[in-house]
Amino acid sequence: MKEISLLKQTLKALMQGQLRAAQDPHRPAWHLAAPVGLLNDPNGFIQFDGHFHLFYQWNPLACAHGAKFWGHWRSDDLIHWQHEPIALVPSEEYESHGCYSGSAVDNNGVLTLIYTGNVKFPEGRTAWQCLATLEEDGSCRKLGPVIALPDGYSGHVRDPKVWRHDDGQWYMVLGAQNLAGEGKVLLLRSADLHNWQLLGEIAGSQLNGLGEFGYMWECPDLFRLGDRDILIACPQGLAPQQTRWLNTFQSGYFIGELDYQQARFAHGEFHELDLGFEFYAPQTTASSDGRRLLFGWMGIPDGDEFYQPTLAYGWIHQMTCPRELSLEEGRLHQRPARELQQLRRSPQTWQGAAHQLAPLDISSAELLIQPEGALTLHFADALCLSWNGEQLRLSRRNPRSGLEEHRYWHGSLAQLHIFCDRSSVEIFINDGEAVMSSRYFPSAAPQLRLTDETQVNLHYWRLEDGVIV
Ligand code: FRU
């Protein structure tokens, strides 16, 4: 049986590779990363029966994209996670080239996964949207495909995100490409998760006044926040502009109003969710205390990812920290999930001229910085953040070309809230107004140095290690 053979290969990869991966100095201390192999999108994020579940796109057999599995972690507090049995193995014909991204719902007490069965042929590909349920022993039972490729679309139809609306019906947003090569988001409805009706396209290239807006939209997500509907999507094929849309693929959101009956989504402009070098394919869920939580993949699917040095240790990529979303003054704000405060140790505060600060250990640390004027932060020898009074610029050398590359934010800076974990930084600007997430690969235990004369106010915490058991 293919499933047994894949599981045996996975076991071998884990037995051979796990110790080596754990010894990598770039391995995160408290972010989620796969034990070996390649991790990408967060999947099936849900709080169910009191526990958080986070599944993930995983190739345990190589640091390469390919026939993806679903890995599975569970947590009571979003911070301390435990491994669960591998959820999905691409063993069936309808998922021969990967159990691709999808979501989870609570179907009357049954945790149900909806994912894409990706199938490639010598010429072309197709996709099935499939169901599986989580069983008592932590394994998943596949129920097979429930949606075939809809007419009028290429084989690129994937990443179902499902929720139950007030009318008691299930709704799904699905990423798609039509036969003209335009990226779209489809809306579907079902009474039982098995029989689905395609209601129409609610957003995409050449829709709602967007003009040409990419050849494929991946990983859509739709939810209510405050009194608006938010659509998250990852359009592929947007041309880079001077200071935005600079990553190979974008991940952003639209604010609008979804008309569930007419399947129309009137929305405003596209805003990037994160302005750093590595962020893609986020997924949200509602927590039982009413928050909208998000995990993103701290990676981008393009050629550059395979220049990351963790490859030598047999693993690649990590998740972002969990974040809380809110809608403030017509924009999404992201704050680090409040649970992260549990990791804080040895608080320090400091005030003075920036250049007088002794280098700070940022292997695993949280910082709050309020600068009075222009400031440059040097994250070891590998990443630099500079504020000139108008623009915040994040700079590093491109891992492939060795050339300097930059990412930008414009505005009026009051505060930087920074999370560092071995080979990553997440920079929250002005209490969640914007975020820059990036990997970086310092050559030794990383320290932060500040330059410039400006006065700064600084809070520092070391963060505790070891969150996956
Ligand atoms: C986004 C994505 C999804 C797909 C998955 C495959 O990163 O390309 O569209 O389902 O990754 O791993």
GROMACS .gro file of C-alpha atoms and ligand atoms in nm:
model
  481
    1MET     CA    1   0.000   0.000   0.000
    2LYS     CA    2   0.127   0.343  -0.092
    3GLU     CA    3   0.035   0.493   0.244
    4ILE     CA    4   0.246   0.240   0.436
    5SER     CA    5   0.539   0.286   0.200
    6LEU     CA    6   0.524   0.667   0.239
    7LEU     CA    7   0.500   0.637   0.616
    8LYS     CA    8   0.802   0.406   0.626
    9GLN     CA    9   1.001   0.652   0.418
   10THR     CA   10   0.890   0.932   0.649
   11LEU     CA   11   0.996   0.735   0.954
   12LYS     CA   12   1.338   0.679   0.801
   13ALA     CA   13   1.372   1.050   0.714
   14LEU     CA   14   1.284   1.138   1.074
   15MET     CA   15   1.515   0.882   1.231
   16GLN     CA   16   1.801   0.990   1.009
   17GLY     CA   17   1.741   1.363   1.005
   18GLN     CA   18   1.589   1.477   1.330
   19LEU     CA   19   1.908   1.510   1.537
   20ARG     CA   20   2.092   1.690   1.262
   21ALA     CA   21   1.806   1.942   1.217
   22ALA     CA   22   1.788   2.001   1.592
   23GLN     CA   23   2.159   2.091   1.599
   24ASP     CA   24   2.124   2.373   1.349
   25PRO     CA   25   2.204   2.704   1.525
   26HIS     CA   26   1.944   2.866   1.297
   27ARG     CA   27   1.666   2.639   1.419
   28PRO     CA   28   1.393   2.840   1.595
   29ALA     CA   29   1.370   2.823   1.973
   30TRP     CA   30   0.998   2.895   1.995
   31HIS     CA   31   0.854   2.925   1.644
   32LEU     CA   32   0.695   2.621   1.483
   33ALA     CA   33   0.911   2.436   1.232
   34ALA     CA   34   0.892   2.085   1.089
   35PRO     CA   35   1.130   1.828   1.240
   36VAL     CA   36   1.283   1.755   0.897
   37GLY     CA   37   1.210   1.846   0.535
   38LEU     CA   38   1.013   2.137   0.395
   39LEU     CA   39   0.727   2.314   0.569
   40ASN     CA   40   0.502   2.562   0.397
   41ASP     CA   41   0.143   2.682   0.447
   42PRO     CA   42  -0.042   2.667   0.779
   43ASN     CA   43  -0.353   2.453   0.724
   44GLY     CA   44  -0.663   2.358   0.921
   45PHE     CA   45  -0.608   2.615   1.196
   46ILE     CA   46  -0.894   2.578   1.444
   47GLN     CA   47  -0.980   2.586   1.812
   48PHE     CA   48  -1.180   2.271   1.865
   49ASP     CA   49  -1.299   2.120   2.188
   50GLY     CA   50  -1.076   2.353   2.386
   51HIS     CA   51  -0.757   2.275   2.191
   52PHE     CA   52  -0.586   2.461   1.911
   53HIS     CA   53  -0.496   2.251   1.610
   54LEU     CA   54  -0.253   2.364   1.347
   55PHE     CA   55  -0.184   2.146   1.046
   56TYR     CA   56   0.087   2.227   0.795
   57GLN     CA   57   0.200   2.159   0.442
   58TRP     CA   58   0.493   1.927   0.478
   59ASN     CA   59   0.734   1.737   0.259
   60PRO     CA   60   0.911   1.514   0.513
   61LEU     CA   61   1.111   1.338   0.241
   62ALA     CA   62   1.309   1.630   0.096
   63CYS     CA   63   1.375   2.002   0.126
   64ALA     CA   64   1.175   2.053  -0.191
   65HIS     CA   65   0.816   2.121  -0.289
   66GLY     CA   66   0.640   1.809  -0.409
   67ALA     CA   67   0.374   1.565  -0.296
   68LYS     CA   68   0.278   1.735   0.030
   69PHE     CA   69   0.165   1.568   0.350
   70TRP     CA   70  -0.030   1.737   0.628
   71GLY     CA   71   0.159   1.748   0.957
   72HIS     CA   72  -0.037   1.819   1.272
   73TRP     CA   73   0.032   1.998   1.601
   74ARG     CA   74  -0.200   2.057   1.896
   75SER     CA   75  -0.184   2.311   2.175
   76ASP     CA   76  -0.383   2.438   2.470
   77ASP     CA   77  -0.231   2.785   2.470
   78LEU     CA   78  -0.101   2.862   2.116
   79ILE     CA   79   0.254   2.854   2.252
   80HIS     CA   80   0.331   2.502   2.375
   81TRP     CA   81   0.257   2.251   2.102
   82GLN     CA   82   0.271   1.876   2.076
   83HIS     CA   83   0.312   1.657   1.772
   84GLU     CA   84   0.006   1.462   1.664
   85PRO     CA   85  -0.005   1.169   1.421
   86ILE     CA   86   0.065   1.270   1.060
   87ALA     CA   87  -0.275   1.381   0.935
   88LEU     CA   88  -0.268   1.326   0.560
   89VAL     CA   89  -0.034   1.125   0.341
   90PRO     CA   90  -0.067   1.166  -0.040
   91SER     CA   91  -0.144   0.803  -0.104
   92GLU     CA   92  -0.463   0.804  -0.311
   93GLU     CA   93  -0.503   0.864  -0.684
   94TYR     CA   94  -0.706   1.179  -0.626
   95GLU     CA   95  -0.414   1.336  -0.433
   96SER     CA   96  -0.121   1.164  -0.605
   97HIS     CA   97   0.085   1.485  -0.624
   98GLY     CA   98   0.002   1.622  -0.284
   99CYS     CA   99  -0.255   1.681  -0.015
  100TYR     CA  100  -0.251   2.053  -0.076
  101SER     CA  101  -0.369   2.333   0.151
  102GLY     CA  102  -0.708   2.356   0.313
  103SER     CA  103  -0.897   2.427   0.633
  104ALA     CA  104  -1.077   2.266   0.927
  105VAL     CA  105  -1.428   2.306   1.063
  106ASP     CA  106  -1.625   2.178   1.358
  107ASN     CA  107  -1.906   1.980   1.196
  108ASN     CA  108  -2.133   1.913   1.492
  109GLY     CA  109  -1.848   1.790   1.707
  110VAL     CA  110  -1.646   1.626   1.430
  111LEU     CA  111  -1.326   1.802   1.331
  112THR     CA  112  -1.343   1.790   0.954
  113LEU     CA  113  -1.063   1.879   0.713
  114ILE     CA  114  -1.127   2.013   0.363
  115TYR     CA  115  -0.818   2.004   0.142
  116THR     CA  116  -0.706   1.989  -0.218
  117GLY     CA  117  -0.607   1.664  -0.382
  118ASN     CA  118  -0.349   1.773  -0.635
  119VAL     CA  119  -0.300   1.551  -0.939
  120LYS     CA  120  -0.044   1.608  -1.212
  121PHE     CA  121  -0.036   1.436  -1.553
  122PRO     CA  122   0.247   1.440  -1.807
  123GLU     CA  123   0.051   1.728  -1.965
  124GLY     CA  124  -0.140   1.941  -1.717
  125ARG     CA  125  -0.303   1.880  -1.385
  126THR     CA  126  -0.635   1.858  -1.204
  127ALA     CA  127  -0.755   1.918  -0.851
  128TRP     CA  128  -1.015   1.762  -0.623
  129GLN     CA  129  -1.149   1.919  -0.305
  130CYS     CA  130  -1.155   1.642  -0.048
  131LEU     CA  131  -1.282   1.569   0.303
  132ALA     CA  132  -1.125   1.393   0.599
  133THR     CA  133  -1.223   1.363   0.965
  134LEU     CA  134  -1.011   1.355   1.277
  135GLU     CA  135  -1.062   1.032   1.471
  136GLU     CA  136  -1.040   0.970   1.845
  137ASP     CA  137  -0.688   0.825   1.822
  138GLY     CA  138  -0.561   1.140   1.649
  139SER     CA  139  -0.545   0.984   1.303
  140CYS     CA  140  -0.745   1.114   1.006
  141ARG     CA  141  -0.996   0.922   0.801
  142LYS     CA  142  -1.023   1.025   0.436
  143LEU     CA  143  -1.373   1.057   0.293
  144GLY     CA  144  -1.252   1.130  -0.061
  145PRO     CA  145  -1.326   1.405  -0.314
  146VAL     CA  146  -1.644   1.613  -0.293
  147ILE     CA  147  -1.572   1.875  -0.562
  148ALA     CA  148  -1.426   1.811  -0.907
  149LEU     CA  149  -1.263   2.076  -1.124
  150PRO     CA  150  -1.535   2.328  -1.214
  151ASP     CA  151  -1.592   2.408  -1.583
  152GLY     CA  152  -1.409   2.711  -1.709
  153TYR     CA  153  -1.102   2.678  -1.487
  154SER     CA  154  -0.754   2.539  -1.537
  155GLY     CA  155  -0.616   2.265  -1.312
  156HIS     CA  156  -0.513   2.538  -1.066
  157VAL     CA  157  -0.809   2.532  -0.829
  158ARG     CA  158  -0.713   2.485  -0.466
  159ASP     CA  159  -0.689   2.586  -0.101
  160PRO     CA  160  -1.052   2.563   0.025
  161LYS     CA  161  -1.130   2.773   0.332
  162VAL     CA  162  -1.468   2.679   0.481
  163TRP     CA  163  -1.686   2.842   0.746
  164ARG     CA  164  -2.043   2.821   0.869
  165HIS     CA  165  -2.247   3.135   0.815
  166ASP     CA  166  -2.540   3.270   1.020
  167ASP     CA  167  -2.785   3.110   0.775
  168GLY     CA  168  -2.662   2.766   0.888
  169GLN     CA  169  -2.500   2.690   0.551
  170TRP     CA  170  -2.136   2.608   0.486
  171TYR     CA  171  -1.947   2.845   0.258
  172MET     CA  172  -1.612   2.795   0.089
  173VAL     CA  173  -1.368   3.030  -0.078
  174LEU     CA  174  -1.143   2.859  -0.328
  175GLY     CA  175  -0.837   2.990  -0.515
  176ALA     CA  176  -0.862   2.947  -0.891
  177GLN     CA  177  -0.730   3.029  -1.233
  178ASN     CA  178  -0.971   3.060  -1.526
  179LEU     CA  179  -0.898   2.940  -1.878
  180ALA     CA  180  -0.786   3.291  -1.975
  181GLY     CA  181  -0.512   3.267  -1.712
  182GLU     CA  182  -0.671   3.507  -1.461
  183GLY     CA  183  -0.656   3.452  -1.086
  184LYS     CA  184  -0.994   3.436  -0.905
  185VAL     CA  185  -1.160   3.354  -0.575
  186LEU     CA  186  -1.468   3.130  -0.605
  187LEU     CA  187  -1.753   3.115  -0.354
  188LEU     CA  188  -1.937   2.784  -0.298
  189ARG     CA  189  -2.220   2.678  -0.068
  190SER     CA  190  -2.319   2.349   0.093
  191ALA     CA  191  -2.571   2.225   0.348
  192ASP     CA  192  -2.366   1.919   0.447
  193LEU     CA  193  -2.001   1.966   0.339
  194HIS     CA  194  -2.054   1.694   0.075
  195ASN     CA  195  -2.273   1.855  -0.191
  196TRP     CA  196  -2.142   2.189  -0.306
  197GLN     CA  197  -2.287   2.451  -0.536
  198LEU     CA  198  -2.062   2.700  -0.710
  199LEU     CA  199  -2.213   3.046  -0.654
  200GLY     CA  200  -1.965   3.248  -0.857
  201GLU     CA  201  -1.644   3.450  -0.856
  202ILE     CA  202  -1.628   3.705  -0.577
  203ALA     CA  203  -1.289   3.861  -0.647
  204GLY     CA  204  -0.995   3.833  -0.879
  205SER     CA  205  -0.815   3.970  -1.178
  206GLN     CA  206  -1.053   4.180  -1.396
  207LEU     CA  207  -1.321   4.183  -1.124
  208ASN     CA  208  -1.455   4.462  -0.904
  209GLY     CA  209  -1.246   4.723  -1.085
  210LEU     CA  210  -0.911   4.557  -1.018
  211GLY     CA  211  -0.793   4.531  -1.379
  212GLU     CA  212  -0.519   4.280  -1.448
  213PHE     CA  213  -0.433   4.137  -1.108
  214GLY     CA  214  -0.240   3.816  -1.136
  215TYR     CA  215  -0.263   3.477  -1.305
  216MET     CA  216  -0.351   3.274  -0.994
  217TRP     CA  217  -0.486   3.356  -0.648
  218GLU     CA  218  -0.384   3.110  -0.378
  219CYS     CA  219  -0.496   3.051  -0.020
  220PRO     CA  220  -0.807   3.270   0.014
  221ASP     CA  221  -0.963   3.326   0.356
  222LEU     CA  222  -1.282   3.515   0.435
  223PHE     CA  223  -1.413   3.623   0.773
  224ARG     CA  224  -1.610   3.888   0.953
  225LEU     CA  225  -1.412   4.135   1.162
  226GLY     CA  226  -1.593   4.416   1.339
  227ASP     CA  227  -1.865   4.512   1.096
  228ARG     CA  228  -1.682   4.427   0.775
  229ASP     CA  229  -1.591   4.120   0.572
  230ILE     CA  230  -1.222   4.064   0.510
  231LEU     CA  231  -1.092   3.862   0.217
  232ILE     CA  232  -0.731   3.748   0.238
  233ALA     CA  233  -0.570   3.613  -0.078
  234CYS     CA  234  -0.229   3.553  -0.232
  235PRO     CA  235  -0.227   3.682  -0.589
  236GLN     CA  236   0.055   3.557  -0.807
  237GLY     CA  237   0.182   3.764  -1.098
  238LEU     CA  238   0.162   4.124  -0.972
  239ALA     CA  239   0.439   4.339  -1.116
  240PRO     CA  240   0.668   4.481  -0.847
  241GLN     CA  241   0.633   4.853  -0.782
  242GLN     CA  242   0.892   5.088  -0.641
  243THR     CA  243   0.836   5.023  -0.271
  244ARG     CA  244   0.561   4.760  -0.263
  245TRP     CA  245   0.473   4.418  -0.400
  246LEU     CA  246   0.842   4.340  -0.400
  247ASN     CA  247   0.826   3.971  -0.305
  248THR     CA  248   0.785   3.713  -0.580
  249PHE     CA  249   0.426   3.655  -0.466
  250GLN     CA  250   0.203   3.877  -0.254
  251SER     CA  251  -0.021   3.810   0.040
  252GLY     CA  252  -0.280   4.072   0.120
  253TYR     CA  253  -0.638   4.158   0.203
  254PHE     CA  254  -0.945   4.345   0.085
  255ILE     CA  255  -1.206   4.499   0.312
  256GLY     CA  256  -1.563   4.481   0.187
  257GLU     CA  257  -1.910   4.344   0.218
  258LEU     CA  258  -2.002   3.995   0.102
  259ASP     CA  259  -2.351   3.952  -0.037
  260TYR     CA  260  -2.403   3.582   0.030
  261GLN     CA  261  -2.718   3.563  -0.183
  262GLN     CA  262  -2.582   3.735  -0.493
  263ALA     CA  263  -2.227   3.601  -0.442
  264ARG     CA  264  -2.084   3.950  -0.478
  265PHE     CA  265  -1.808   4.106  -0.277
  266ALA     CA  266  -1.780   4.484  -0.306
  267HIS     CA  267  -1.433   4.566  -0.182
  268GLY     CA  268  -1.169   4.833  -0.151
  269GLU     CA  269  -0.805   4.823  -0.251
  270PHE     CA  270  -0.550   4.548  -0.198
  271HIS     CA  271  -0.323   4.593   0.105
  272GLU     CA  272  -0.022   4.376   0.174
  273LEU     CA  273  -0.053   4.191   0.504
  274ASP     CA  274   0.317   4.193   0.580
  275LEU     CA  275   0.596   4.400   0.432
  276GLY     CA  276   0.892   4.175   0.512
  277PHE     CA  277   1.092   3.942   0.290
  278GLU     CA  278   0.921   3.621   0.401
  279PHE     CA  279   0.549   3.592   0.452
  280TYR     CA  280   0.289   3.397   0.256
  281ALA     CA  281  -0.025   3.182   0.265
  282PRO     CA  282  -0.160   3.292   0.606
  283GLN     CA  283  -0.464   3.130   0.760
  284THR     CA  284  -0.697   3.260   1.029
  285THR     CA  285  -0.941   3.112   1.277
  286ALA     CA  286  -1.184   3.239   1.539
  287SER     CA  287  -1.090   3.163   1.899
  288SER     CA  288  -1.353   3.082   2.158
  289ASP     CA  289  -1.284   3.417   2.330
  290GLY     CA  290  -1.381   3.604   2.014
  291ARG     CA  291  -1.041   3.682   1.864
  292ARG     CA  292  -0.942   3.639   1.499
  293LEU     CA  293  -0.604   3.464   1.507
  294LEU     CA  294  -0.356   3.422   1.224
  295PHE     CA  295  -0.053   3.211   1.145
  296GLY     CA  296   0.150   3.276   0.831
  297TRP     CA  297   0.422   3.082   0.657
  298MET     CA  298   0.753   3.264   0.698
  299GLY     CA  299   0.861   3.176   0.348
  300ILE     CA  300   0.786   3.253  -0.015
  301PRO     CA  301   0.764   2.989  -0.285
  302ASP     CA  302   1.033   3.095  -0.529
  303GLY     CA  303   1.388   3.001  -0.627
  304ASP     CA  304   1.550   3.204  -0.348
  305GLU     CA  305   1.420   2.982  -0.069
  306PHE     CA  306   1.663   2.707  -0.162
  307TYR     CA  307   1.959   2.932  -0.087
  308GLN     CA  308   1.878   2.925   0.284
  309PRO     CA  309   2.160   2.759   0.479
  310THR     CA  310   1.929   2.536   0.686
  311LEU     CA  311   1.917   2.307   0.383
  312ALA     CA  312   2.252   2.170   0.495
  313TYR     CA  313   2.077   2.053   0.814
  314GLY     CA  314   1.790   1.889   0.627
  315TRP     CA  315   1.504   2.128   0.711
  316ILE     CA  316   1.363   2.453   0.575
  317HIS     CA  317   1.107   2.719   0.678
  318GLN     CA  318   0.902   2.804   0.984
  319MET     CA  319   0.570   2.960   1.078
  320THR     CA  320   0.525   3.318   1.197
  321CYS     CA  321   0.428   3.373   1.558
  322PRO     CA  322   0.052   3.360   1.622
  323ARG     CA  323  -0.111   3.700   1.570
  324GLU     CA  324  -0.436   3.871   1.664
  325LEU     CA  325  -0.619   4.070   1.401
  326SER     CA  326  -0.831   4.378   1.447
  327LEU     CA  327  -0.983   4.635   1.218
  328GLU     CA  328  -0.880   4.989   1.308
  329GLU     CA  329  -0.938   5.300   1.101
  330GLY     CA  330  -1.013   5.099   0.790
  331ARG     CA  331  -0.700   4.884   0.809
  332LEU     CA  332  -0.615   4.542   0.946
  333HIS     CA  333  -0.389   4.557   1.248
  334GLN     CA  334  -0.182   4.258   1.358
  335ARG     CA  335  -0.050   4.218   1.708
  336PRO     CA  336   0.151   3.930   1.849
  337ALA     CA  337  -0.093   3.696   2.027
  338ARG     CA  338  -0.112   3.791   2.394
  339GLU     CA  339  -0.019   3.433   2.491
  340LEU     CA  340   0.337   3.507   2.376
  341GLN     CA  341   0.390   3.708   2.694
  342GLN     CA  342   0.426   3.374   2.875
  343LEU     CA  343   0.766   3.333   2.713
  344ARG     CA  344   0.909   3.654   2.863
  345ARG     CA  345   1.207   3.620   3.099
  346SER     CA  346   1.454   3.863   3.260
  347PRO     CA  347   1.297   4.199   3.173
  348GLN     CA  348   1.526   4.496   3.124
  349THR     CA  349   1.458   4.858   3.044
  350TRP     CA  350   1.702   5.111   2.911
  351GLN     CA  351   1.694   5.475   2.810
  352GLY     CA  352   1.966   5.681   2.646
  353ALA     CA  353   2.148   5.768   2.327
  354ALA     CA  354   2.106   5.477   2.085
  355HIS     CA  355   2.475   5.420   2.013
  356GLN     CA  356   2.553   5.382   2.384
  357LEU     CA  357   2.341   5.071   2.422
  358ALA     CA  358   2.555   4.762   2.478
  359PRO     CA  359   2.491   4.492   2.213
  360LEU     CA  360   2.187   4.285   2.306
  361ASP     CA  361   2.156   3.910   2.273
  362ILE     CA  362   1.875   3.852   2.024
  363SER     CA  363   1.897   3.474   1.981
  364SER     CA  364   1.553   3.459   2.134
  365ALA     CA  365   1.420   3.795   2.246
  366GLU     CA  366   1.141   4.048   2.244
  367LEU     CA  367   1.205   4.423   2.223
  368LEU     CA  368   0.994   4.735   2.244
  369ILE     CA  369   1.171   5.041   2.111
  370GLN     CA  370   1.052   5.400   2.099
  371PRO     CA  371   1.297   5.613   1.905
  372GLU     CA  372   1.289   5.992   1.913
  373GLY     CA  373   1.468   6.037   1.581
  374ALA     CA  374   1.650   5.860   1.300
  375LEU     CA  375   1.774   5.518   1.399
  376THR     CA  376   1.943   5.211   1.254
  377LEU     CA  377   1.916   4.865   1.403
  378HIS     CA  378   2.176   4.607   1.303
  379PHE     CA  379   2.059   4.251   1.350
  380ALA     CA  380   2.395   4.075   1.373
  381ASP     CA  381   2.582   4.095   1.045
  382ALA     CA  382   2.284   3.996   0.836
  383LEU     CA  383   1.987   4.235   0.851
  384CYS     CA  384   1.944   4.606   0.901
  385LEU     CA  385   1.640   4.823   0.980
  386SER     CA  386   1.671   5.196   0.933
  387TRP     CA  387   1.431   5.478   1.010
  388ASN     CA  388   1.496   5.818   0.856
  389GLY     CA  389   1.196   6.010   0.984
  390GLU     CA  390   0.973   5.916   0.690
  391GLN     CA  391   1.055   5.567   0.580
  392LEU     CA  392   1.143   5.243   0.747
  393ARG     CA  393   1.371   5.029   0.536
  394LEU     CA  394   1.461   4.667   0.599
  395SER     CA  395   1.777   4.557   0.417
  396ARG     CA  396   1.977   4.241   0.368
  397ARG     CA  397   2.184   4.066   0.103
  398ASN     CA  398   1.983   3.847  -0.127
  399PRO     CA  399   2.082   3.489  -0.047
  400ARG     CA  400   2.103   3.401  -0.416
  401SER     CA  401   2.266   3.705  -0.577
  402GLY     CA  402   2.448   3.857  -0.279
  403LEU     CA  403   2.306   4.197  -0.381
  404GLU     CA  404   2.143   4.433  -0.130
  405GLU     CA  405   1.765   4.415  -0.124
  406HIS     CA  406   1.512   4.628   0.064
  407ARG     CA  407   1.156   4.634   0.190
  408TYR     CA  408   0.972   4.949   0.297
  409TRP     CA  409   0.708   5.103   0.520
  410HIS     CA  410   0.607   5.468   0.514
  411GLY     CA  411   0.441   5.661   0.796
  412SER     CA  412   0.510   5.819   1.126
  413LEU     CA  413   0.695   5.585   1.359
  414ALA     CA  414   0.612   5.575   1.729
  415GLN     CA  415   0.711   5.224   1.827
  416LEU     CA  416   0.880   4.906   1.710
  417HIS     CA  417   0.784   4.578   1.873
  418ILE     CA  418   1.031   4.314   1.762
  419PHE     CA  419   1.039   3.937   1.807
  420CYS     CA  420   1.367   3.760   1.735
  421ASP     CA  421   1.417   3.386   1.720
  422ARG     CA  422   1.758   3.258   1.602
  423SER     CA  423   1.706   3.317   1.229
  424SER     CA  424   1.390   3.526   1.213
  425VAL     CA  425   1.258   3.867   1.305
  426GLU     CA  426   0.901   3.993   1.316
  427ILE     CA  427   0.880   4.369   1.341
  428PHE     CA  428   0.542   4.508   1.452
  429ILE     CA  429   0.518   4.878   1.372
  430ASN     CA  430   0.310   5.119   1.584
  431ASP     CA  431   0.122   4.858   1.781
  432GLY     CA  432   0.023   4.646   1.484
  433GLU     CA  433  -0.026   4.905   1.210
  434ALA     CA  434   0.214   4.708   0.988
  435VAL     CA  435   0.446   4.408   1.017
  436MET     CA  436   0.771   4.307   0.852
  437SER     CA  437   0.860   3.937   0.885
  438SER     CA  438   1.191   3.804   0.765
  439ARG     CA  439   1.436   3.523   0.797
  440TYR     CA  440   1.804   3.604   0.828
  441PHE     CA  441   2.104   3.384   0.882
  442PRO     CA  442   2.360   3.537   1.118
  443SER     CA  443   2.703   3.377   1.117
  444ALA     CA  444   2.720   3.364   1.501
  445ALA     CA  445   2.483   3.402   1.797
  446PRO     CA  446   2.301   3.719   1.690
  447GLN     CA  447   2.329   4.051   1.871
  448LEU     CA  448   2.143   4.374   1.811
  449ARG     CA  449   2.338   4.699   1.784
  450LEU     CA  450   2.190   5.045   1.752
  451THR     CA  451   2.368   5.335   1.589
  452ASP     CA  452   2.286   5.709   1.577
  453GLU     CA  453   2.268   5.970   1.850
  454THR     CA  454   1.893   5.968   1.896
  455GLN     CA  455   1.735   5.898   2.235
  456VAL     CA  456   1.557   5.567   2.266
  457ASN     CA  457   1.337   5.403   2.521
  458LEU     CA  458   1.382   5.029   2.524
  459HIS     CA  459   1.225   4.725   2.688
  460TYR     CA  460   1.387   4.388   2.646
  461TRP     CA  461   1.294   4.033   2.736
  462ARG     CA  462   1.474   3.710   2.673
  463LEU     CA  463   1.223   3.454   2.545
  464GLU     CA  464   1.202   3.102   2.672
  465ASP     CA  465   1.286   2.807   2.445
  466GLY     CA  466   1.131   2.483   2.355
  467VAL     CA  467   0.769   2.495   2.251
  468ILE     CA  468   0.723   2.170   2.061
  469VAL     CA  469   0.727   1.851   2.266
  470FRU     C1  470   0.085   2.812  -0.136
  470FRU     C2  471   0.062   2.681  -0.208
  470FRU     C3  472  -0.085   2.645  -0.215
  470FRU     C4  473  -0.084   2.496  -0.228
  470FRU     C5  474   0.033   2.459  -0.140
  470FRU     C6  475   0.111   2.341  -0.187
  470FRU     O1  476   0.212   2.821  -0.082
  470FRU     O2  477   0.119   2.682  -0.337
  470FRU     O3  478  -0.156   2.710  -0.319
  470FRU     O4  479  -0.201   2.439  -0.184
  470FRU     O5  480   0.117   2.571  -0.136
  470FRU     O6  481   0.207   2.305  -0.093
   0.00000   0.00000   0.00000
